[in-house]
Amino acid sequence: MPETFTRERIARGSGILLDMHTGEGDTQGLAGNRGEAALPASGARALPWWKEPTRAQWRTFLAAWVGWVLDAFDFTIYLLVMPEMAKEFGVGVTVLAGSITLTLLVRLVGGVAAGAMADRWGRKLPLMISILWLALCDGAVALAPSITWVLVLRTLFGFGMGAEWTSGATLAMENWPERSRGIASGILHGGWAVGYLLAAVVSGFVVPLWGWRALFVIAAVPALLVLPIRYGVPESFDREKALAERRARASQGRMDPVLLTRLAWGSLVMACNFGGYYGLTSLYPVLLKTELGMSVQGVSVLVTIVNVGMLLGTAMCGAIASRLGVAKAVAIAAFGMLPFLPLYVGLVPGLMWLGAFAGGFFGAAPPGIAPLLLTSLYPASIRGKCVGLVFHVGAFVAAFIPTGMAALVEHAGFTHAQVIMTVGGVCLVAMALALALRPRATLDEAPSEAPSPMHG
């Protein structure tokens, strides 16, 4: 890359630079929090990264992080109690795994809708609406009289789930200082591990005492967090600038092939990303409870270890992405997981704790680059729509994996261990290859001046 080009990118605020040969990444380009004075470059470098953000930036990041934690808690409590629900309603696990597919399919609709809202009215509004939506769906599941109602409510839950990530990730990344954006991306996505961890711990205590329905009552309580977000979190969206950019692109009146390439490639990367995560985790509690015969408390311990590993791994992956590039960070995580797959599924029983930690630290680490990568690929005026579309198209493609895995176990004679190792391993390697062999159009700056087919 020419030196003058990278200098221009720093000044103009463009996207992420991913060198085809070295994998080096450069994460300029997201709008900072407008209302906070920027530190001089030398002063910023002298500070530890956690002291550089302002209080307003920390509040914004915390709001997005808490939203993602709640998202994870609400989604994964369902995974943890599928055997209990199947027993109560008299259905097979495949039916309940099908509900996961429906949830993930509707995530796409929620993500695109929230992205459009975020690009018109700001990032906070869809974030608040999504948190309320999730709470209402959870409370209703606690009262569901039949499996049909559970399927309907979990499908509607997917809309709010998609909306929360789109608005929260965009809000957090736009506000955060450039220097530590990779670390922030990993920590933000590590909030999923915290939510899953909380779900595992809470379910270990609640389900034996009060049953699975009590978990969904607890999941409805955090709707109260909307009030502090409404009054304590600053907005990152510059509406006037976004409107001007949309008018400029509309006047061009043509499709942008670079943007289309980025949308298609980003969707492929996210499909592999979700495939790896759901391949490793969606049926993991079922494996532990059925094939390995573990108690609720035993499952809770191992799931906790997985998510402690994920919490550390996503931060590690984001930090490596900032220094060595996204491609190298994902390759380290993906290929680092392969030797631990037999331990993860219990083929070496005495080392399951190590396999569980590696499953989180390596296997669940690649999602940590998603906020950094996606918000850096697209211009600010259509960033919400693009991020929402790409992230959730990936989820849409991977949505069939949990159901397909359950079907292979119930109808094709495979074990849960075999299916989890195969699907999880293949998807992780596929994501690493997709990043390493990315098209040249994804290497340049974000097309902030380019026409877009998604205007308006």
Coordinates of C-alpha atoms in Angstrom, one line a residue:
M1 CA 0.0 0.0 0.0
P2 CA 1.3 3.4 -0.9
E3 CA 2.3 5.5 2.1
T4 CA 0.3 8.5 1.0
F5 CA -2.8 6.4 0.8
T6 CA -2.5 5.2 4.4
R7 CA -1.9 8.8 5.5
E8 CA -5.1 9.9 3.7
R9 CA -7.0 7.1 5.4
I10 CA -6.0 8.3 8.8
A11 CA -7.2 11.8 8.1
R12 CA -10.4 10.8 6.4
G13 CA -11.6 8.1 8.8
S14 CA -11.9 5.1 6.6
G15 CA -12.0 1.4 7.3
I16 CA -9.8 -1.5 8.1
L17 CA -6.6 -2.3 6.1
L18 CA -6.0 -5.9 5.7
D19 CA -2.7 -6.7 3.8
M20 CA -3.2 -9.7 1.5
H21 CA 0.3 -11.0 2.1
T22 CA 1.1 -10.2 5.7
G23 CA -2.4 -10.1 7.2
E24 CA -1.5 -6.8 8.9
G25 CA -4.5 -4.7 9.9
D26 CA -5.0 -1.0 10.3
T27 CA -8.2 0.0 12.1
Q28 CA -8.8 3.6 11.3
G29 CA -12.0 5.0 10.3
L30 CA -14.9 4.9 12.7
A31 CA -16.4 8.1 13.9
G32 CA -15.3 9.0 17.4
N33 CA -17.5 10.4 20.1
R34 CA -18.2 14.0 18.8
G35 CA -18.3 16.2 21.9
E36 CA -15.1 14.8 23.4
A37 CA -11.7 16.4 22.7
A38 CA -9.2 14.1 21.1
L39 CA -5.9 13.5 22.8
P40 CA -2.8 14.3 20.9
A41 CA -1.2 11.2 19.3
S42 CA 1.8 11.3 21.6
G43 CA -0.3 11.8 24.7
A44 CA -2.6 9.0 23.7
R45 CA 0.2 6.6 23.2
A46 CA 1.7 7.4 26.5
L47 CA -1.5 6.4 28.3
P48 CA -2.5 2.8 29.0
W49 CA -5.3 1.9 26.6
W50 CA -8.0 1.8 29.2
K51 CA -7.3 5.3 30.4
E52 CA -7.7 6.8 26.9
P53 CA -11.5 6.6 26.6
T54 CA -13.6 9.3 28.2
R55 CA -16.3 8.6 30.8
A56 CA -18.9 9.1 28.0
Q57 CA -17.2 6.5 25.8
W58 CA -17.0 4.1 28.7
R59 CA -20.8 4.5 29.4
T60 CA -21.6 3.9 25.7
F61 CA -19.4 0.8 25.6
L62 CA -20.9 -0.5 28.8
A63 CA -24.4 -0.1 27.5
A64 CA -23.6 -2.1 24.4
W65 CA -21.7 -4.7 26.4
V66 CA -24.5 -5.2 28.9
G67 CA -27.0 -5.5 26.0
W68 CA -24.9 -8.3 24.5
V69 CA -24.6 -10.0 27.9
L70 CA -28.3 -10.1 28.2
D71 CA -28.6 -11.3 24.7
A72 CA -26.4 -14.2 25.5
F73 CA -28.1 -15.0 28.7
D74 CA -31.5 -15.1 27.1
F75 CA -30.4 -17.2 24.1
T76 CA -28.4 -19.8 26.0
I77 CA -30.8 -20.5 28.9
Y78 CA -32.8 -22.2 26.2
L79 CA -29.9 -24.4 25.2
L80 CA -29.3 -25.4 28.8
V81 CA -32.9 -26.5 29.4
M82 CA -33.8 -28.2 26.1
P83 CA -33.8 -31.8 27.7
E84 CA -36.1 -30.6 30.5
M85 CA -38.4 -28.9 28.0
A86 CA -38.4 -31.9 25.7
K87 CA -39.5 -34.1 28.6
E88 CA -42.3 -31.8 29.7
F89 CA -43.8 -31.3 26.3
G90 CA -43.1 -34.9 25.1
V91 CA -41.1 -34.0 22.0
G92 CA -37.7 -34.9 20.6
V93 CA -34.6 -32.6 21.0
T94 CA -34.7 -32.1 17.2
V95 CA -37.9 -30.2 17.5
L96 CA -36.4 -27.9 20.1
A97 CA -33.2 -27.5 18.1
G98 CA -35.5 -26.5 15.2
S99 CA -36.6 -23.6 17.3
I100 CA -32.9 -22.4 17.4
T101 CA -33.0 -22.4 13.6
L102 CA -36.1 -20.3 13.6
T103 CA -34.6 -17.9 16.1
L104 CA -31.5 -17.4 14.0
L105 CA -33.5 -17.0 10.8
V106 CA -35.5 -14.1 12.2
R107 CA -32.3 -12.5 13.6
L108 CA -31.7 -11.4 10.0
V109 CA -34.9 -9.5 9.9
G110 CA -34.3 -7.9 13.2
G111 CA -30.7 -7.0 12.3
V112 CA -31.6 -5.3 9.0
A113 CA -34.6 -3.5 10.6
A114 CA -32.4 -2.2 13.5
G115 CA -29.7 -1.2 11.1
A116 CA -32.1 0.9 9.0
M117 CA -33.5 2.5 12.2
A118 CA -29.9 3.2 13.4
D119 CA -29.0 4.9 10.2
R120 CA -32.0 7.2 10.3
W121 CA -32.6 7.9 14.0
G122 CA -29.5 6.9 15.8
R123 CA -28.0 3.8 17.5
K124 CA -29.6 4.1 21.0
L125 CA -33.3 3.8 20.0
P126 CA -33.1 0.3 18.4
L127 CA -30.8 -0.8 21.3
M128 CA -33.5 0.1 23.9
I129 CA -36.3 -1.4 21.9
S130 CA -34.4 -4.6 21.5
I131 CA -33.8 -5.0 25.2
L132 CA -37.5 -4.5 25.9
W133 CA -38.4 -6.9 23.2
L134 CA -36.2 -9.7 24.6
A135 CA -37.6 -9.3 28.1
L136 CA -41.2 -9.5 26.9
C137 CA -40.5 -12.7 24.9
D138 CA -38.7 -14.3 27.8
G139 CA -41.5 -13.5 30.2
A140 CA -44.0 -15.0 27.8
V141 CA -42.0 -18.2 27.4
A142 CA -42.2 -18.8 31.1
L143 CA -46.0 -19.0 30.8
A144 CA -46.1 -21.0 27.5
P145 CA -48.7 -23.7 27.7
S146 CA -47.4 -25.8 24.8
I147 CA -44.4 -26.4 22.6
T148 CA -46.2 -24.5 19.8
W149 CA -46.2 -21.4 22.0
V150 CA -42.5 -21.9 22.8
L151 CA -41.6 -22.1 19.1
V152 CA -43.6 -19.0 18.3
L153 CA -42.1 -16.9 21.1
R154 CA -38.6 -18.0 20.5
T155 CA -39.0 -17.1 16.8
L156 CA -40.1 -13.6 17.8
F157 CA -37.2 -13.5 20.3
G158 CA -34.9 -13.8 17.3
F159 CA -36.0 -10.4 16.0
G160 CA -34.9 -8.6 19.2
M161 CA -31.7 -10.6 19.3
G162 CA -30.7 -9.4 15.8
A163 CA -31.6 -5.8 16.6
E164 CA -29.5 -5.7 19.8
W165 CA -26.2 -6.8 18.3
T166 CA -26.5 -4.5 15.3
S167 CA -27.3 -1.3 17.2
G168 CA -25.0 -2.1 20.2
A169 CA -21.9 -3.0 18.2
T170 CA -22.2 0.0 15.9
L171 CA -22.7 2.3 18.9
A172 CA -19.7 0.9 20.8
M173 CA -17.2 0.9 17.9
E174 CA -18.1 4.3 16.6
N175 CA -17.5 5.9 20.0
W176 CA -14.3 4.0 21.0
P177 CA -10.7 5.4 20.5
E178 CA -9.0 4.0 17.4
R179 CA -5.9 2.7 19.1
S180 CA -7.6 0.1 21.2
R181 CA -10.6 -0.7 19.0
G182 CA -9.4 -4.3 18.5
I183 CA -9.2 -5.0 22.2
A184 CA -12.6 -3.3 22.7
S185 CA -14.1 -5.5 19.9
G186 CA -12.9 -8.6 21.7
I187 CA -14.1 -7.5 25.1
L188 CA -17.5 -6.5 23.6
H189 CA -18.0 -9.9 22.0
G190 CA -16.7 -11.5 25.1
G191 CA -19.8 -10.2 26.8
W192 CA -21.5 -13.2 25.2
A193 CA -19.3 -15.5 27.3
V194 CA -20.3 -13.6 30.4
G195 CA -24.0 -14.0 29.5
Y196 CA -23.6 -17.7 28.9
L197 CA -21.6 -18.0 32.1
L198 CA -24.3 -16.3 34.1
A199 CA -26.9 -18.6 32.4
A200 CA -24.9 -21.7 33.4
V201 CA -24.5 -20.6 37.0
V202 CA -28.1 -19.4 37.4
S203 CA -29.5 -22.6 35.8
G204 CA -27.4 -24.8 38.0
F205 CA -29.2 -23.3 41.1
V206 CA -32.6 -22.4 39.7
V207 CA -33.6 -25.4 37.6
P208 CA -33.3 -28.1 40.3
L209 CA -35.3 -26.0 42.7
W210 CA -38.0 -24.3 40.6
G211 CA -37.8 -25.8 37.1
W212 CA -36.9 -24.4 33.7
R213 CA -39.7 -21.8 33.6
A214 CA -38.1 -19.8 36.4
L215 CA -35.1 -19.1 34.3
F216 CA -37.2 -17.2 31.8
V217 CA -38.9 -15.1 34.5
I218 CA -35.4 -14.0 35.6
A219 CA -34.5 -13.2 32.0
A220 CA -37.3 -10.7 31.8
V221 CA -36.1 -8.5 34.7
P222 CA -33.3 -6.6 32.9
A223 CA -35.8 -4.6 30.8
L224 CA -35.4 -2.0 33.6
L225 CA -31.9 -1.2 32.1
V226 CA -33.5 0.7 29.3
L227 CA -33.9 3.8 31.6
P228 CA -30.2 4.3 32.4
I229 CA -29.4 3.7 28.7
R230 CA -31.9 6.4 27.7
Y231 CA -30.6 9.1 30.0
G232 CA -27.0 8.2 30.6
V233 CA -25.6 7.0 27.3
P234 CA -24.5 9.5 24.6
E235 CA -25.4 9.0 20.9
S236 CA -22.7 8.4 18.3
F237 CA -24.7 9.0 15.2
D238 CA -24.3 12.2 13.2
R239 CA -27.6 12.4 11.4
E240 CA -26.9 15.5 9.3
K241 CA -23.7 14.0 7.9
A242 CA -25.4 10.7 7.2
L243 CA -28.2 12.4 5.3
A244 CA -25.7 14.4 3.2
E245 CA -23.8 11.2 2.4
R246 CA -27.0 9.4 1.4
R247 CA -28.1 12.3 -0.9
A248 CA -24.6 12.2 -2.5
R249 CA -24.8 8.5 -3.2
A250 CA -28.4 8.7 -4.4
S251 CA -27.4 11.4 -7.0
Q252 CA -24.7 9.0 -8.3
G253 CA -27.5 6.5 -9.2
R254 CA -25.3 3.4 -9.7
M255 CA -24.4 0.2 -7.9
D256 CA -21.0 0.0 -6.2
P257 CA -19.3 -3.3 -7.0
V258 CA -16.8 -2.8 -4.2
L259 CA -19.5 -2.5 -1.6
L260 CA -21.3 -5.5 -3.0
T261 CA -18.1 -7.5 -2.8
R262 CA -17.7 -6.5 0.8
L263 CA -21.3 -7.5 1.6
A264 CA -20.9 -10.9 0.0
W265 CA -17.5 -11.6 1.5
G266 CA -18.5 -10.4 4.9
S267 CA -21.5 -12.6 4.9
L268 CA -19.4 -15.6 4.0
V269 CA -17.0 -14.9 6.9
M270 CA -19.8 -14.5 9.3
A271 CA -21.5 -17.7 8.2
C272 CA -18.3 -19.6 9.0
N273 CA -18.0 -17.6 12.2
F274 CA -21.5 -18.7 13.4
G275 CA -21.0 -22.2 12.0
G276 CA -18.0 -22.7 14.2
Y277 CA -19.6 -21.3 17.3
Y278 CA -22.9 -23.1 17.0
G279 CA -21.2 -26.3 15.9
L280 CA -19.2 -26.3 19.1
T281 CA -21.8 -25.0 21.6
S282 CA -25.4 -25.5 20.5
L283 CA -25.6 -29.2 21.4
Y284 CA -22.8 -29.2 24.0
P285 CA -25.1 -29.2 27.0
V286 CA -27.1 -32.0 25.4
L287 CA -23.9 -34.0 24.9
L288 CA -23.0 -33.6 28.5
K289 CA -26.4 -34.5 29.8
T290 CA -27.2 -37.4 27.5
E291 CA -24.1 -39.2 26.2
L292 CA -21.9 -38.4 29.2
G293 CA -24.7 -38.6 31.8
M294 CA -23.7 -35.5 33.7
S295 CA -25.9 -33.8 36.3
V296 CA -27.2 -30.2 35.9
Q297 CA -24.5 -29.0 38.3
G298 CA -21.8 -30.9 36.3
V299 CA -23.0 -29.3 33.1
S300 CA -23.0 -25.9 34.7
V301 CA -19.3 -26.3 35.8
L302 CA -18.1 -27.3 32.3
V303 CA -20.2 -24.6 30.5
T304 CA -18.7 -22.1 33.0
I305 CA -15.2 -23.2 32.1
V306 CA -16.0 -22.8 28.4
N307 CA -17.2 -19.3 28.9
V308 CA -14.3 -18.2 31.1
G309 CA -12.1 -19.4 28.2
M310 CA -14.2 -17.5 25.7
L311 CA -14.1 -14.3 27.8
L312 CA -10.3 -14.4 27.7
G313 CA -10.1 -15.8 24.2
T314 CA -12.2 -13.1 22.5
A315 CA -10.1 -10.4 24.1
M316 CA -6.9 -12.2 23.1
C317 CA -8.2 -12.5 19.5
G318 CA -9.2 -8.8 19.3
A319 CA -5.8 -7.7 20.7
I320 CA -3.9 -9.9 18.1
A321 CA -6.1 -8.6 15.4
S322 CA -5.0 -5.0 16.3
R323 CA -1.3 -6.0 16.1
L324 CA -1.1 -8.7 13.5
G325 CA -4.3 -8.4 11.5
V326 CA -7.7 -10.1 11.6
A327 CA -6.6 -13.1 9.4
K328 CA -3.7 -14.1 11.6
A329 CA -5.8 -13.7 14.7
V330 CA -8.5 -16.1 13.5
A331 CA -6.0 -18.6 12.1
I332 CA -4.2 -18.8 15.5
A333 CA -7.6 -19.4 17.2
A334 CA -9.0 -21.9 14.6
F335 CA -5.9 -24.1 14.2
G336 CA -5.2 -23.8 17.9
M337 CA -8.5 -25.5 18.6
L338 CA -8.1 -28.5 16.4
P339 CA -5.9 -30.6 18.8
F340 CA -8.3 -30.0 21.7
L341 CA -11.5 -31.2 19.9
P342 CA -11.3 -34.8 21.3
L343 CA -10.8 -33.4 24.9
Y344 CA -13.7 -30.9 24.4
V345 CA -16.2 -33.7 23.6
G346 CA -15.1 -36.0 26.4
L347 CA -13.0 -38.6 24.5
V348 CA -10.4 -38.1 27.3
P349 CA -12.7 -37.9 30.3
G350 CA -10.0 -36.8 32.8
L351 CA -9.1 -33.8 30.7
M352 CA -12.6 -32.5 29.9
W353 CA -11.9 -29.4 31.9
L354 CA -8.9 -28.6 29.6
G355 CA -11.0 -29.3 26.5
A356 CA -13.7 -27.0 27.8
F357 CA -11.3 -24.2 28.5
A358 CA -9.7 -24.6 25.0
G359 CA -13.2 -24.7 23.4
G360 CA -13.8 -21.2 24.8
F361 CA -10.3 -19.8 24.5
F362 CA -9.6 -21.0 20.9
G363 CA -12.9 -22.3 19.5
A364 CA -15.1 -19.4 20.6
A365 CA -12.5 -16.7 20.1
P366 CA -13.0 -15.8 16.4
P367 CA -16.3 -14.0 17.0
G368 CA -14.3 -11.4 18.9
I369 CA -13.2 -9.8 15.7
A370 CA -16.7 -9.3 14.3
P371 CA -17.4 -5.8 15.7
L372 CA -14.0 -4.6 14.6
L373 CA -14.1 -6.1 11.1
L374 CA -17.7 -5.3 10.1
T375 CA -17.9 -1.8 11.4
S376 CA -14.6 -1.0 9.7
L377 CA -15.7 -2.2 6.3
Y378 CA -18.6 0.2 5.6
P379 CA -19.2 3.9 5.5
A380 CA -20.9 5.6 8.4
S381 CA -24.1 6.6 6.7
I382 CA -25.0 3.0 5.8
R383 CA -23.0 1.3 8.5
G384 CA -25.9 0.1 10.5
K385 CA -27.7 -1.5 7.6
C386 CA -24.6 -3.1 6.3
V387 CA -23.4 -4.5 9.6
G388 CA -26.9 -5.7 10.4
L389 CA -27.3 -7.4 7.0
V390 CA -23.9 -9.1 6.9
F391 CA -23.8 -10.3 10.5
H392 CA -27.2 -11.7 10.3
V393 CA -27.0 -13.2 6.8
G394 CA -24.1 -15.2 8.3
A395 CA -26.4 -16.2 11.2
F396 CA -29.1 -17.1 8.7
V397 CA -26.8 -19.5 6.8
A398 CA -25.6 -21.1 10.0
A399 CA -29.1 -21.3 11.5
F400 CA -29.6 -24.7 10.0
I401 CA -26.5 -26.2 11.7
P402 CA -28.1 -27.0 15.1
T403 CA -31.1 -28.7 13.6
G404 CA -28.9 -30.6 11.1
M405 CA -26.6 -31.7 13.8
A406 CA -29.5 -33.0 16.0
A407 CA -30.9 -34.8 12.9
L408 CA -27.6 -36.5 12.2
V409 CA -27.6 -37.8 15.8
E410 CA -31.2 -39.0 15.9
H411 CA -31.6 -40.4 12.4
A412 CA -28.1 -41.1 10.9
G413 CA -26.5 -42.9 13.9
F414 CA -23.7 -40.4 14.6
T415 CA -22.9 -39.5 18.2
H416 CA -23.0 -35.9 19.5
A417 CA -19.3 -36.0 20.0
Q418 CA -18.6 -36.9 16.4
V419 CA -20.9 -34.3 15.0
I420 CA -19.6 -31.5 17.3
M421 CA -16.0 -32.2 16.4
T422 CA -16.6 -32.4 12.7
V423 CA -18.9 -29.4 12.2
G424 CA -17.1 -27.2 14.7
G425 CA -13.6 -28.0 13.3
V426 CA -14.6 -27.6 9.6
C427 CA -16.3 -24.2 10.1
L428 CA -13.3 -22.8 12.1
V429 CA -10.9 -23.7 9.4
A430 CA -13.2 -22.4 6.7
M431 CA -13.4 -19.0 8.4
A432 CA -9.6 -18.8 8.6
L433 CA -9.3 -19.7 4.9
A434 CA -12.0 -17.1 4.0
L435 CA -10.0 -14.4 5.7
A436 CA -6.7 -15.5 4.3
L437 CA -8.0 -15.7 0.7
R438 CA -10.2 -12.6 0.8
P439 CA -10.9 -10.7 -2.4
R440 CA -8.7 -7.7 -3.2
A441 CA -11.7 -5.3 -3.0
T442 CA -11.9 -5.8 0.7
L443 CA -8.3 -4.6 1.3
D444 CA -8.9 -0.9 0.4
E445 CA -10.5 1.9 2.4
A446 CA -14.2 1.8 3.2
P447 CA -16.1 3.3 0.3
S448 CA -17.3 6.4 2.1
E449 CA -17.8 8.3 -1.1
A450 CA -19.0 5.4 -3.2
P451 CA -22.6 5.0 -4.4
S452 CA -24.7 2.4 -2.5
P453 CA -27.6 0.2 -3.5
M454 CA -28.8 0.5 0.1
H455 CA -29.5 4.3 0.3
G456 CA -32.6 5.7 1.7

